[in-house]
Coordinates of C-alpha atoms and ligand atoms in Angstrom, one line a residue:
M1 CA 61.8 118.9 100.3
A2 CA 59.3 116.5 98.5
K3 CA 58.4 113.2 100.1
Y4 CA 56.9 109.7 99.1
I5 CA 54.2 108.1 101.2
I6 CA 54.1 104.4 100.9
K7 CA 51.7 101.9 102.2
G8 CA 53.5 98.8 101.9
G9 CA 52.8 94.8 102.3
K10 CA 51.0 94.8 98.8
K11 CA 51.6 92.1 96.1
L12 CA 52.4 93.8 92.9
K13 CA 51.7 92.6 89.5
G14 CA 52.2 93.8 85.9
I15 CA 54.9 95.0 83.5
I16 CA 57.4 97.7 84.2
E17 CA 59.5 99.1 81.1
I18 CA 63.1 99.9 81.6
K19 CA 64.0 103.4 80.4
G20 CA 67.4 104.4 78.6
A21 CA 70.7 104.2 80.8
K22 CA 71.3 107.4 82.7
N23 CA 75.1 106.6 82.9
A24 CA 75.3 106.1 79.2
T25 CA 73.3 109.1 78.4
L26 CA 75.7 111.5 80.3
P27 CA 78.9 110.8 78.5
I28 CA 77.0 110.3 75.1
L29 CA 75.4 113.7 75.4
A30 CA 79.0 115.2 76.2
A31 CA 80.3 113.4 73.0
A32 CA 78.3 115.9 70.8
L33 CA 81.0 118.3 71.8
L34 CA 83.4 116.4 69.5
A35 CA 81.9 117.2 66.1
E36 CA 79.7 119.8 64.5
G37 CA 76.5 118.8 63.0
V38 CA 73.1 117.4 64.1
Y39 CA 72.7 114.5 66.5
N40 CA 69.3 112.6 67.2
F41 CA 69.5 110.6 70.5
S42 CA 66.7 108.3 71.3
N43 CA 65.7 106.2 74.4
V44 CA 67.0 109.2 76.6
P45 CA 65.7 108.8 80.1
E46 CA 63.7 111.9 81.2
L47 CA 65.9 112.6 84.3
K48 CA 67.1 115.6 86.4
D49 CA 70.8 114.6 85.9
V50 CA 70.2 114.4 82.2
E51 CA 68.6 118.0 82.1
V52 CA 71.7 119.3 84.1
M53 CA 74.1 117.8 81.6
M54 CA 71.9 119.2 78.7
N55 CA 72.0 122.7 80.5
L56 CA 75.6 122.4 80.5
L57 CA 75.7 121.7 76.8
R58 CA 73.6 124.7 76.2
H59 CA 76.0 126.8 78.3
L60 CA 78.9 125.7 76.1
G61 CA 76.9 126.6 72.9
L62 CA 75.0 123.5 71.7
K63 CA 71.4 123.7 70.9
I64 CA 69.3 121.1 72.3
E65 CA 65.6 120.3 71.5
K66 CA 63.1 117.8 72.7
K67 CA 61.5 116.4 69.7
E68 CA 59.1 114.0 71.8
P69 CA 59.7 112.2 75.1
H70 CA 62.9 110.3 75.2
K71 CA 64.1 111.8 71.8
Y72 CA 66.3 114.9 71.6
Q73 CA 68.0 116.8 68.7
I74 CA 71.3 118.3 69.6
T75 CA 72.9 120.8 67.2
N76 CA 76.6 121.5 67.5
K77 CA 77.3 124.7 65.2
E78 CA 80.0 126.2 67.2
I79 CA 81.1 125.6 70.8
K80 CA 81.1 129.2 72.4
N81 CA 82.5 128.5 75.6
T82 CA 85.2 126.2 77.2
E83 CA 84.3 126.8 80.8
A84 CA 82.0 124.6 83.0
P85 CA 80.9 126.8 86.0
H86 CA 80.7 125.8 89.6
E87 CA 76.9 126.2 89.7
L88 CA 76.3 123.6 87.0
V89 CA 79.3 121.1 88.0
K90 CA 78.4 121.2 91.9
V91 CA 74.7 119.9 91.2
M92 CA 76.1 117.0 89.3
R93 CA 79.8 115.7 89.4
A94 CA 79.4 113.7 86.1
S95 CA 79.5 117.2 84.4
F96 CA 83.2 116.6 84.6
L97 CA 82.6 114.5 81.4
V98 CA 82.8 117.6 79.3
M99 CA 86.5 118.0 79.9
G100 CA 87.7 115.2 77.5
P101 CA 85.6 116.3 74.6
L102 CA 86.5 120.0 75.1
L103 CA 90.1 119.3 75.1
A104 CA 89.9 117.2 71.9
S105 CA 87.7 120.0 70.2
R106 CA 89.0 123.0 71.5
K107 CA 92.3 122.3 73.0
K108 CA 91.3 123.8 76.1
A109 CA 88.9 123.4 79.1
R110 CA 88.1 124.9 82.4
V111 CA 85.8 122.9 84.6
S112 CA 84.8 123.5 88.2
L113 CA 86.4 120.6 90.4
P114 CA 83.9 118.1 91.2
G115 CA 83.2 117.9 94.8
G116 CA 82.9 114.7 96.7
C117 CA 79.4 113.4 97.4
A118 CA 77.6 111.5 100.1
I119 CA 79.1 108.1 99.0
G120 CA 82.8 109.2 98.8
A121 CA 85.5 111.7 98.2
R122 CA 85.6 110.7 94.4
P123 CA 88.7 112.4 93.3
V124 CA 89.5 112.9 89.5
N125 CA 93.3 112.5 89.6
F126 CA 93.1 109.3 87.3
H127 CA 91.2 111.6 84.8
L128 CA 93.9 114.4 85.0
N129 CA 97.0 112.1 84.9
G130 CA 95.5 110.6 81.7
F131 CA 94.9 114.0 80.1
E132 CA 98.6 114.9 81.1
N133 CA 99.8 111.6 79.5
L134 CA 98.0 112.8 76.2
G135 CA 100.1 116.0 76.4
A136 CA 97.7 118.5 78.2
K137 CA 98.9 120.8 80.7
I138 CA 96.9 120.8 83.8
T139 CA 96.4 123.3 86.5
V140 CA 94.2 123.1 89.5
G141 CA 93.4 126.4 91.4
H142 CA 90.5 128.4 93.0
G143 CA 88.2 125.3 92.6
F144 CA 88.8 124.8 88.9
V145 CA 90.6 122.4 86.7
S146 CA 92.1 124.0 83.8
A147 CA 93.5 122.0 81.0
E148 CA 95.1 123.2 77.6
T149 CA 97.3 121.8 74.8
K150 CA 98.8 122.6 71.6
E151 CA 98.0 119.2 70.3
L152 CA 96.8 115.9 71.9
I153 CA 99.3 113.1 71.1
G154 CA 98.3 109.4 71.6
A155 CA 100.0 107.6 74.5
E156 CA 99.8 104.4 76.6
I157 CA 97.7 105.2 79.6
N158 CA 97.6 102.9 82.6
L159 CA 94.8 103.3 84.8
P160 CA 95.4 102.5 88.5
F161 CA 91.8 101.5 88.9
P162 CA 89.1 100.8 86.1
T163 CA 87.3 104.1 86.6
V164 CA 84.1 104.5 84.7
T165 CA 84.0 108.2 83.8
G166 CA 87.7 108.3 83.9
T167 CA 88.0 105.8 81.1
E168 CA 85.1 107.7 79.1
N169 CA 86.7 111.1 79.6
L170 CA 90.1 109.7 78.3
V171 CA 88.7 108.0 75.3
M172 CA 86.8 111.2 74.4
A173 CA 90.0 113.1 74.7
A174 CA 91.8 110.4 72.5
V175 CA 89.6 109.9 69.6
K176 CA 91.0 112.9 67.8
A177 CA 94.6 112.7 69.4
K178 CA 97.5 112.5 66.9
G179 CA 98.5 108.7 66.7
K180 CA 97.5 105.7 68.7
T181 CA 96.2 105.7 72.5
I182 CA 96.1 102.5 74.6
I183 CA 94.1 102.6 77.9
N184 CA 95.2 99.7 80.1
N185 CA 92.9 98.7 83.0
A186 CA 89.9 100.3 81.2
A187 CA 86.4 100.2 82.8
R188 CA 84.2 97.5 80.9
E189 CA 80.8 98.7 82.1
P190 CA 78.2 98.4 79.3
E191 CA 77.8 102.3 79.4
V192 CA 81.6 102.7 78.5
G193 CA 80.9 100.4 75.5
D194 CA 77.8 102.4 74.5
L195 CA 80.0 105.5 74.4
C196 CA 82.5 103.8 72.3
N197 CA 80.0 102.5 69.9
L198 CA 78.6 106.0 69.5
L199 CA 82.0 107.4 68.8
N200 CA 82.8 104.8 66.3
K201 CA 79.6 105.6 64.7
M202 CA 80.9 109.3 64.7
G203 CA 83.8 108.1 62.6
A204 CA 86.3 107.2 65.7
K205 CA 88.4 104.3 65.4
I206 CA 88.3 102.4 68.8
T207 CA 88.8 98.5 69.3
G208 CA 88.9 96.4 72.3
I209 CA 85.4 97.6 73.3
D210 CA 83.8 95.8 76.4
A211 CA 87.5 94.6 77.3
D212 CA 90.1 96.1 79.7
R213 CA 92.4 97.2 77.0
L214 CA 91.0 99.9 74.9
K215 CA 93.1 101.0 71.5
I216 CA 92.2 104.4 70.0
E217 CA 93.6 105.4 66.5
G218 CA 93.2 109.2 66.5
V219 CA 91.4 110.4 63.5
K220 CA 91.3 114.1 62.1
E221 CA 87.6 114.6 61.9
L222 CA 84.5 113.3 63.4
H223 CA 80.9 113.7 62.3
A224 CA 77.5 114.0 64.0
C225 CA 75.0 110.9 64.0
D226 CA 71.9 109.3 65.4
Y227 CA 71.9 106.9 68.3
K228 CA 69.7 105.0 70.6
I229 CA 70.8 104.6 74.2
I230 CA 71.1 101.2 75.9
P231 CA 68.4 100.2 78.5
D232 CA 69.5 100.9 82.2
R233 CA 70.7 97.8 83.9
I234 CA 70.6 99.2 87.3
E235 CA 67.1 100.2 86.8
A236 CA 66.5 96.7 85.6
G237 CA 68.3 95.2 88.6
T238 CA 66.3 97.5 91.1
F239 CA 63.1 96.4 89.6
I240 CA 64.1 92.7 89.6
I241 CA 64.5 92.9 93.4
L242 CA 61.2 94.8 93.4
S243 CA 59.4 91.8 91.9
A244 CA 61.2 89.4 94.2
L245 CA 60.1 91.4 97.3
T246 CA 56.4 91.8 96.4
G247 CA 55.5 88.2 95.1
G248 CA 57.2 87.7 91.8
G249 CA 54.1 89.2 89.9
V250 CA 56.1 92.0 88.2
E251 CA 57.7 91.4 84.7
I252 CA 60.3 93.6 83.6
K253 CA 60.3 94.7 79.8
N254 CA 63.3 95.9 77.7
A255 CA 66.1 94.8 80.2
R256 CA 69.2 93.3 79.0
L257 CA 69.9 90.1 81.5
D258 CA 73.4 89.8 79.8
Y259 CA 74.4 93.2 81.5
L260 CA 73.5 91.6 84.9
I261 CA 75.2 88.2 85.0
S262 CA 77.0 88.6 88.3
F263 CA 73.8 90.0 89.8
V264 CA 71.5 87.2 88.5
K265 CA 73.8 84.6 89.9
K266 CA 73.8 86.2 93.3
L267 CA 70.2 86.2 93.2
K268 CA 70.2 82.5 92.3
E269 CA 72.3 81.6 95.4
M270 CA 69.4 83.2 97.4
G271 CA 66.9 81.1 95.6
I272 CA 65.5 83.6 93.1
T273 CA 65.5 83.1 89.4
A274 CA 65.4 85.7 86.9
V275 CA 64.8 84.5 83.3
D276 CA 63.8 86.1 80.0
V277 CA 60.4 84.9 78.8
G278 CA 59.6 86.3 75.4
G279 CA 61.3 89.4 75.8
N280 CA 60.4 90.1 79.4
I281 CA 62.2 89.2 82.7
N282 CA 60.1 86.9 84.8
V283 CA 61.2 86.5 88.4
K284 CA 60.6 83.2 90.4
I285 CA 60.9 83.3 94.2
P286 CA 61.5 80.5 96.7
E287 CA 59.6 79.6 99.9
K288 CA 62.4 81.0 102.0
L289 CA 65.2 83.2 100.9
K290 CA 68.8 82.2 101.8
A291 CA 71.5 84.4 103.2
I292 CA 74.6 85.2 101.0
N293 CA 77.8 87.2 101.1
V294 CA 78.4 89.7 98.2
M295 CA 81.6 91.7 97.2
T296 CA 81.1 94.8 94.8
A297 CA 83.5 95.0 92.1
P298 CA 84.2 96.7 88.7
Y299 CA 82.0 95.2 85.9
P300 CA 81.5 92.4 85.1
G301 CA 81.5 91.9 89.0
F302 CA 78.6 92.6 91.2
P303 CA 77.5 96.3 90.7
T304 CA 78.0 98.7 93.6
D305 CA 74.9 100.3 92.4
L306 CA 72.7 97.5 93.6
Q307 CA 74.1 96.5 96.8
A308 CA 71.6 98.7 98.9
Q309 CA 68.8 97.5 97.1
L310 CA 70.0 93.9 97.7
M311 CA 70.4 94.6 101.3
V312 CA 66.5 94.7 101.5
L313 CA 66.3 91.2 100.4
M314 CA 69.0 90.0 102.7
S315 CA 66.9 91.6 105.6
L316 CA 64.3 88.9 104.7
A317 CA 66.3 85.8 104.0
R318 CA 66.9 83.2 106.7
G319 CA 70.6 83.7 108.4
E320 CA 73.4 86.3 108.2
S321 CA 74.4 88.0 105.0
V322 CA 77.7 90.1 104.5
V323 CA 78.1 92.9 102.0
E324 CA 81.7 94.2 101.1
E325 CA 81.8 97.5 99.4
I326 CA 85.2 97.8 97.7
I327 CA 84.3 100.8 95.1
F328 CA 83.3 103.6 97.5
E329 CA 84.5 104.3 101.0
N330 CA 81.1 105.4 102.4
R331 CA 78.3 103.6 100.6
F332 CA 76.3 102.3 103.6
M333 CA 74.3 105.2 104.6
H334 CA 71.2 103.2 103.9
A335 CA 71.8 100.7 106.5
R336 CA 70.9 103.3 109.3
E337 CA 67.7 104.1 107.6
L338 CA 66.8 100.5 106.7
N339 CA 67.5 99.6 110.5
R340 CA 64.5 102.4 111.1
L341 CA 62.3 100.1 109.3
G342 CA 63.0 97.0 111.2
A343 CA 66.4 95.8 109.3
N344 CA 69.2 94.8 111.6
I345 CA 72.2 95.7 109.7
S346 CA 75.6 96.5 111.3
V347 CA 78.6 98.4 109.6
S348 CA 82.2 98.2 110.1
G349 CA 84.4 100.1 107.7
R350 CA 83.7 98.5 104.1
K351 CA 81.8 95.6 105.6
A352 CA 78.0 95.3 106.4
T353 CA 76.5 92.4 108.2
I354 CA 72.9 91.9 107.7
Q355 CA 70.9 89.7 110.1
G356 CA 67.9 88.1 108.3
G357 CA 64.3 87.0 109.1
R358 CA 63.3 90.4 109.7
K359 CA 59.8 91.9 109.5
L360 CA 60.0 95.5 108.1
I361 CA 57.5 98.1 109.5
G362 CA 56.8 101.5 108.1
A363 CA 58.4 104.6 109.5
Q364 CA 60.0 108.0 108.5
V365 CA 63.3 107.6 106.8
T366 CA 65.7 109.9 104.6
A367 CA 67.2 109.3 101.3
T368 CA 70.9 110.0 101.5
D369 CA 71.9 109.2 97.8
L370 CA 70.2 107.9 94.7
R371 CA 70.7 104.1 95.0
A372 CA 70.1 104.3 99.1
G373 CA 66.8 106.1 98.2
A374 CA 65.9 103.5 95.8
A375 CA 66.4 100.8 98.6
L376 CA 64.2 102.8 100.9
V377 CA 61.4 102.7 98.3
L378 CA 61.9 98.8 98.0
A379 CA 61.9 98.5 101.7
G380 CA 58.8 100.7 102.0
L381 CA 56.8 98.7 99.5
T382 CA 57.7 95.7 101.5
A383 CA 57.0 97.0 105.1
K384 CA 53.8 96.8 106.8
N385 CA 51.9 100.1 107.5
T386 CA 53.2 103.6 106.2
T387 CA 56.6 104.5 105.0
I388 CA 57.6 108.1 104.6
I389 CA 60.6 108.8 102.7
N390 CA 62.1 112.4 102.9
E391 CA 64.5 114.0 100.3
I392 CA 63.3 111.8 97.4
E393 CA 65.1 114.4 95.0
H394 CA 68.0 112.1 95.2
I395 CA 65.9 109.2 93.8
E396 CA 64.3 111.2 91.0
R397 CA 67.9 111.7 89.7
G398 CA 67.9 108.3 88.5
Y399 CA 64.6 106.8 88.1
E400 CA 62.2 108.4 85.8
D401 CA 58.5 108.5 86.7
L402 CA 59.0 106.1 89.5
V403 CA 55.7 107.0 91.4
G404 CA 53.6 106.6 88.0
R405 CA 55.3 103.3 87.2
L406 CA 55.0 101.8 90.7
Q407 CA 51.4 102.8 90.8
G408 CA 51.0 101.4 87.4
L409 CA 51.8 97.9 89.3
G410 CA 49.2 98.5 92.0
A411 CA 51.7 100.1 94.5
D412 CA 50.1 102.5 97.1
I413 CA 52.6 105.2 96.7
K414 CA 52.3 109.1 96.5
K415 CA 54.4 111.9 96.1
Q416 CA 54.0 114.8 98.4
P417 CA 55.7 118.0 97.1
Ligands
LIG1 C1 80.4 105.8 87.8 O1 80.9 106.7 88.7 C2 78.7 105.9 88.0 N1 78.5 107.4 87.7 C3 78.5 105.6 89.3 O2 77.1 105.5 89.4 C4 79.0 104.2 89.8 O3 78.8 103.8 91.1 C5 80.6 104.1 89.7 O4 80.8 104.5 88.2 C6 81.0 102.6 89.9 O5 80.5 101.8 89.0 C7 78.4 107.4 86.1 O6 78.8 106.8 85.3 C8 78.0 109.0 86.1 P1 84.7 105.6 89.4 P2 82.3 107.3 88.6 O7 85.5 106.8 88.6 O8 82.9 107.1 87.2 C9 87.9 106.3 92.6 C10 75.1 106.2 90.1 O9 74.3 105.6 91.1 N2 88.5 107.1 91.8 O10 84.4 104.2 88.6 O11 82.5 108.4 89.6 C11 86.7 106.6 93.3 O12 87.0 107.4 94.4 C12 76.3 106.5 90.1 O13 74.4 106.2 89.0 C13 89.8 107.8 92.2 O14 90.2 107.7 93.1 O15 83.0 106.1 89.4 C14 85.9 105.5 93.6 O16 86.3 105.0 94.9 C15 76.8 106.5 91.7 N3 90.2 108.7 91.2 C16 86.4 104.3 92.5 O17 87.5 105.0 91.9 C17 89.7 108.9 90.0 O18 90.3 109.8 89.2 C18 85.3 104.1 91.2 O19 85.0 105.4 90.8 C19 88.5 108.3 89.6 C20 87.9 107.3 90.5

């Protein structure tokens, strides 16, 4: 397992450019199953998770060519296979996103049931109930979910929770269903909106985008198109915190501050301001950071994917901060690792209490999941002496060329294969 070796405590300076959004790219790639033709996608991040989704689409019969970095051409001549095997789905649970488009295009799909992961059980019952609302017959057995239908019929779907990939899967199933579909309590994340905008460019009829009630008029045919992926807001938030931790000299390029309103408001409570100056985000830091309380929530609330990174800032702030994680049941594994670096975080259920005023000192730590790993990188860059982060494969699923980009800012970080 590869490691990062970080010598922390340095002030960083320069401009870091945000890549395309991983969580928009994954559903948008799956949407290429909905119509034959040639798609050209740009601003595609070069990530392991994206590669896994591309390999799954190749397995299903699509041809995918890298034209140049971040630019891919997908040719859907014919879907040859409607089964997503265990060895591909187990690597990345978002592979489950092929179920909706396969149902819409081929009226059947057999996808390995995505397991849970470090941060929670992550069931897919809301996806399956929605497919049944649309007229699909679902059977679960031998570790697979099978779905089939004579014809998908538009329906009113009430989501018990605004599930992000659940909303995306159901929109992709509904775009060619007969009649109208309404999805109530739909997820409003910008990545869901990006998928819907792509689908409308393909000829779908979706209204209510970015709101919690999506209306989809089924159409007979869709067509391929070209599309540019939106920038990654979680990467942007991660690097805004990086700048605040390392002296405020790092500017963030290509980020969309309007995707980070709740996050920026919380930073302001700590005394940190993030403002757009001529297209780059500049970060201003106070003499002393203030402790704050945060509760994660579905968009537009505070993103669960940024709470681990925020805890590094909270460890330095004056006073006691609290994080309540209401999205996932087990998303505080970074606490134990941050404590090895000198933080003082106690966890009880879905609540973490962070004592501030800490001095972080380098140590050996282990990444447990993508965003926890990102938090450890931020902590290592802040801590005195050397930090070694093990199992960095988790981190490289969601951050392209992280070592190269951080070195470009003057960070002393190396990857040891
Ligand atoms: C998406 O996961 C993101 N992944 C996650 O990002 C993100 O943390 C999460 O949304 C929340 O914002 C992708 O978009 C690929 P959910 P998703 O369905 O769709 C429960 C990262 O770091 N639930 O919104 O799987 C579920 O257990 C990743 O990039 C059900 O109970 O999240 C969870 O507690 C991590 N039944 C809550 O809802 C269901 O059928 C939110 O899950 C579906 C979800």
